[in-house]
Short mmCIF file of C-alpha atoms in Angstrom, two decimals:
data_model
loop_
_atom_site.label_atom_id
_atom_site.label_comp_id
_atom_site.label_asym_id
_atom_site.label_seq_id
_atom_site.Cartn_x
_atom_site.Cartn_y
_atom_site.Cartn_z
CA UNK A 1314 -3.19 2.24 -11.51
CA UNK A 1315 -6.79 1.03 -11.79
CA UNK A 1316 -7.78 0.90 -8.11
CA UNK A 1317 -11.40 1.61 -7.19
CA UNK A 1318 -12.08 5.12 -5.88
CA UNK A 1319 -13.81 3.60 -2.82
CA UNK A 1320 -10.39 2.70 -1.41
CA UNK A 1321 -9.51 6.40 -1.16
CA UNK A 1322 -9.61 8.22 2.19
CA UNK A 1323 -10.23 11.86 1.39
CA UNK A 1324 -12.24 14.42 -0.52
CA UNK A 1325 -11.30 16.37 -3.64
CA UNK A 1326 -12.42 19.99 -3.88
CA UNK A 1327 -11.20 21.60 -7.06
CA UNK A 1328 -7.47 20.97 -7.16
CA UNK A 1329 -7.11 20.44 -3.38
CA UNK A 1330 -7.32 16.99 -1.80
CA UNK A 1331 -8.34 16.82 1.88
CA UNK A 1332 -7.42 13.73 3.90
CA UNK A 1333 -8.96 13.33 7.38
CA UNK A 1334 -6.74 12.57 10.38
CA UNK A 1335 -7.78 11.92 13.97
CA UNK A 1336 -5.21 12.73 16.65
CA UNK A 1337 -4.55 9.68 18.81
CA UNK A 1338 -2.69 9.43 22.09
CA UNK A 1339 0.34 8.04 20.24
CA UNK A 1340 0.53 11.27 18.20
CA UNK A 1341 0.93 13.50 21.25
CA UNK A 1342 3.59 14.48 23.75
CA UNK A 1343 3.18 14.36 27.54
CA UNK A 1344 1.02 17.51 27.42
CA UNK A 1345 -1.51 16.10 24.95
CA UNK A 1346 -0.19 18.30 22.11
CA UNK A 1347 0.69 16.75 18.74
CA UNK A 1348 4.44 16.10 18.59
CA UNK A 1349 5.91 18.32 15.87
CA UNK A 1350 7.37 15.44 13.81
CA UNK A 1351 3.98 13.78 13.49
CA UNK A 1352 2.74 16.53 11.18
CA UNK A 1353 5.20 15.13 8.63
CA UNK A 1354 3.56 11.71 9.02
CA UNK A 1355 0.12 13.27 8.54
CA UNK A 1356 1.40 14.99 5.38
CA UNK A 1357 2.79 11.69 4.05
CA UNK A 1358 -0.64 10.10 4.47
CA UNK A 1359 -2.23 13.05 2.67
CA UNK A 1360 0.17 12.71 -0.28
CA UNK A 1361 -0.34 8.95 -0.48
CA UNK A 1362 -4.13 9.30 -0.47
CA UNK A 1363 -3.96 12.08 -3.07
CA UNK A 1364 -2.01 9.79 -5.39
CA UNK A 1365 -4.40 6.92 -4.65
CA UNK A 1366 -7.36 9.18 -5.54
CA UNK A 1367 -5.75 9.62 -8.97
CA UNK A 1368 -5.30 5.87 -9.41
CA UNK A 1369 -1.59 5.98 -8.60
CA UNK A 1370 -0.57 3.34 -6.08
CA UNK A 1371 2.98 3.61 -4.76
CA UNK A 1372 3.37 -0.17 -4.96
CA UNK A 1373 2.26 -0.19 -8.61
CA UNK A 1374 4.75 2.40 -9.85
CA UNK A 1375 7.45 0.74 -7.79
CA UNK A 1376 6.77 -2.72 -9.22
CA UNK A 1377 5.86 -1.69 -12.76
CA UNK A 1378 8.12 1.31 -13.42
CA UNK A 1379 10.94 0.75 -10.92
CA UNK A 1380 10.34 4.23 -9.49
CA UNK A 1381 9.15 5.79 -6.25
CA UNK A 1382 8.23 9.31 -5.17
CA UNK A 1383 10.51 10.60 -2.41
CA UNK A 1384 10.69 13.87 -0.50
CA UNK A 1385 13.57 16.02 -1.74
CA UNK A 1386 12.85 18.97 0.52
CA UNK A 1387 10.25 20.14 2.98
CA UNK A 1388 9.71 23.38 4.85
CA UNK A 1389 7.08 23.66 7.55
CA UNK A 1390 5.65 26.52 9.57
CA UNK A 1391 3.88 25.58 12.80
CA UNK A 1392 1.10 28.11 13.34
CA UNK A 1393 -1.10 26.55 16.04
CA UNK A 1394 -1.04 23.29 18.03
CA UNK A 1395 -3.34 20.31 17.57
CA UNK A 1396 -4.48 18.27 20.56
CA UNK A 1397 -5.50 14.76 21.53
CA UNK A 1398 -8.79 13.73 19.84
CA UNK A 1399 -8.78 16.65 17.38
CA UNK A 1400 -10.17 15.89 13.94
CA UNK A 1401 -7.82 17.37 11.34
CA UNK A 1402 -7.65 17.71 7.57
CA UNK A 1403 -4.45 17.43 5.55
CA UNK A 1404 -5.01 19.59 2.47
CA UNK A 1405 -2.69 18.86 -0.45
CA UNK A 1406 -2.34 20.93 -3.62
CA UNK A 1407 0.07 20.34 -6.50
CA UNK A 1408 1.60 23.69 -7.49
CA UNK A 1409 4.22 22.64 -10.05
CA UNK A 1410 5.03 19.56 -12.13
CA UNK A 1411 8.49 19.16 -13.61
CA UNK A 1412 10.12 16.40 -15.60
CA UNK A 1413 11.13 14.38 -12.55
CA UNK A 1414 9.66 16.38 -9.66
CA UNK A 1415 6.63 18.19 -8.34
CA UNK A 1416 5.97 20.88 -5.73
CA UNK A 1417 3.14 20.59 -3.25
CA UNK A 1418 1.54 22.88 -0.72
CA UNK A 1419 0.23 20.94 2.26
CA UNK A 1420 -1.71 22.47 5.13
CA UNK A 1421 -3.01 20.79 8.26
CA UNK A 1422 -6.27 22.39 9.39
CA UNK A 1423 -8.81 22.00 12.19
CA UNK A 1424 -12.33 23.30 11.52
CA UNK A 1425 -10.94 25.47 8.72
CA UNK A 1426 -8.19 26.97 10.91
CA UNK A 1427 -4.69 26.48 9.50
CA UNK A 1428 -2.32 24.78 11.96
CA UNK A 1429 0.68 24.21 9.67
CA UNK A 1430 1.87 25.27 6.24
CA UNK A 1431 4.24 23.01 4.32
CA UNK A 1432 6.03 23.27 1.01
CA UNK A 1433 7.20 19.87 -0.22
CA UNK A 1434 9.29 18.97 -3.28
CA UNK A 1435 8.78 15.36 -4.40
CA UNK A 1436 11.16 13.65 -6.81
CA UNK A 1437 10.56 10.53 -8.85
CA UNK A 1438 13.55 8.27 -8.17
CA UNK A 1439 14.71 5.03 -9.77
CA UNK A 1440 15.04 2.04 -7.44
CA UNK A 1441 16.85 -0.51 -9.59
CA UNK A 1442 19.76 -0.94 -11.97
CA UNK A 1443 21.69 2.06 -13.21
CA UNK A 1444 18.75 4.34 -12.28
CA UNK A 1445 18.86 3.38 -8.59
CA UNK A 1446 18.96 6.47 -6.38
CA UNK A 1447 18.76 8.88 -9.35
CA UNK A 1448 16.02 11.28 -10.34
CA UNK A 1449 14.05 9.90 -13.30
CA UNK A 1450 11.15 11.17 -15.38
CA UNK A 1451 7.72 10.78 -13.86
CA UNK A 1452 6.00 7.86 -15.67
CA UNK A 1453 3.71 9.13 -18.45
CA UNK A 1454 0.45 7.80 -16.98
CA UNK A 1455 1.29 9.24 -13.54
CA UNK A 1456 2.18 12.58 -15.15
CA UNK A 1457 -1.13 12.66 -17.01
CA UNK A 1458 -3.04 11.96 -13.78
CA UNK A 1459 -1.09 14.68 -11.92
CA UNK A 1460 -1.80 17.19 -14.70
CA UNK A 1461 -5.48 16.25 -14.84
CA UNK A 1462 -5.92 16.64 -11.07
CA UNK A 1463 -3.93 19.87 -10.73
CA UNK A 1464 -5.00 21.57 -13.94
CA UNK A 1465 -1.30 22.28 -14.55
CA UNK A 1466 0.85 21.41 -17.52
CA UNK A 1467 4.21 19.97 -16.63
CA UNK A 1468 7.40 21.84 -17.29
CA UNK A 1469 9.36 19.24 -19.23
#
């Protein structure tokens, strides 16, 4: 979990992390509008970069702790379309930290205008042995980083 901050793609403002995304041709449908499923990919990148900004690399917790963060549930409201060549921001905020899970609000914006609103529940899951496929406690160092970034105390 000791990666240099220079490897992070995004900006932290208070307890919100903003990850930049450019819309490429591959992200759009035949009309040049972002395909609805690609917003979920943009959100995944935003979550990954948020964790990376806190020094949490997915590969590290997988290798070291035998755990991964997975999406348990996601709801999304599509408010406005994004288009080819748009420059977007994926804004991620941690709103709750539990023993084995966390809730996030994620918004995709363009020039400050909200295009989507997402609520995402992430669960820490074991990937080996008798913990494989089961919810497990968030590793202590990851929990501390999540609490520090969000300003929240976890509900244990």
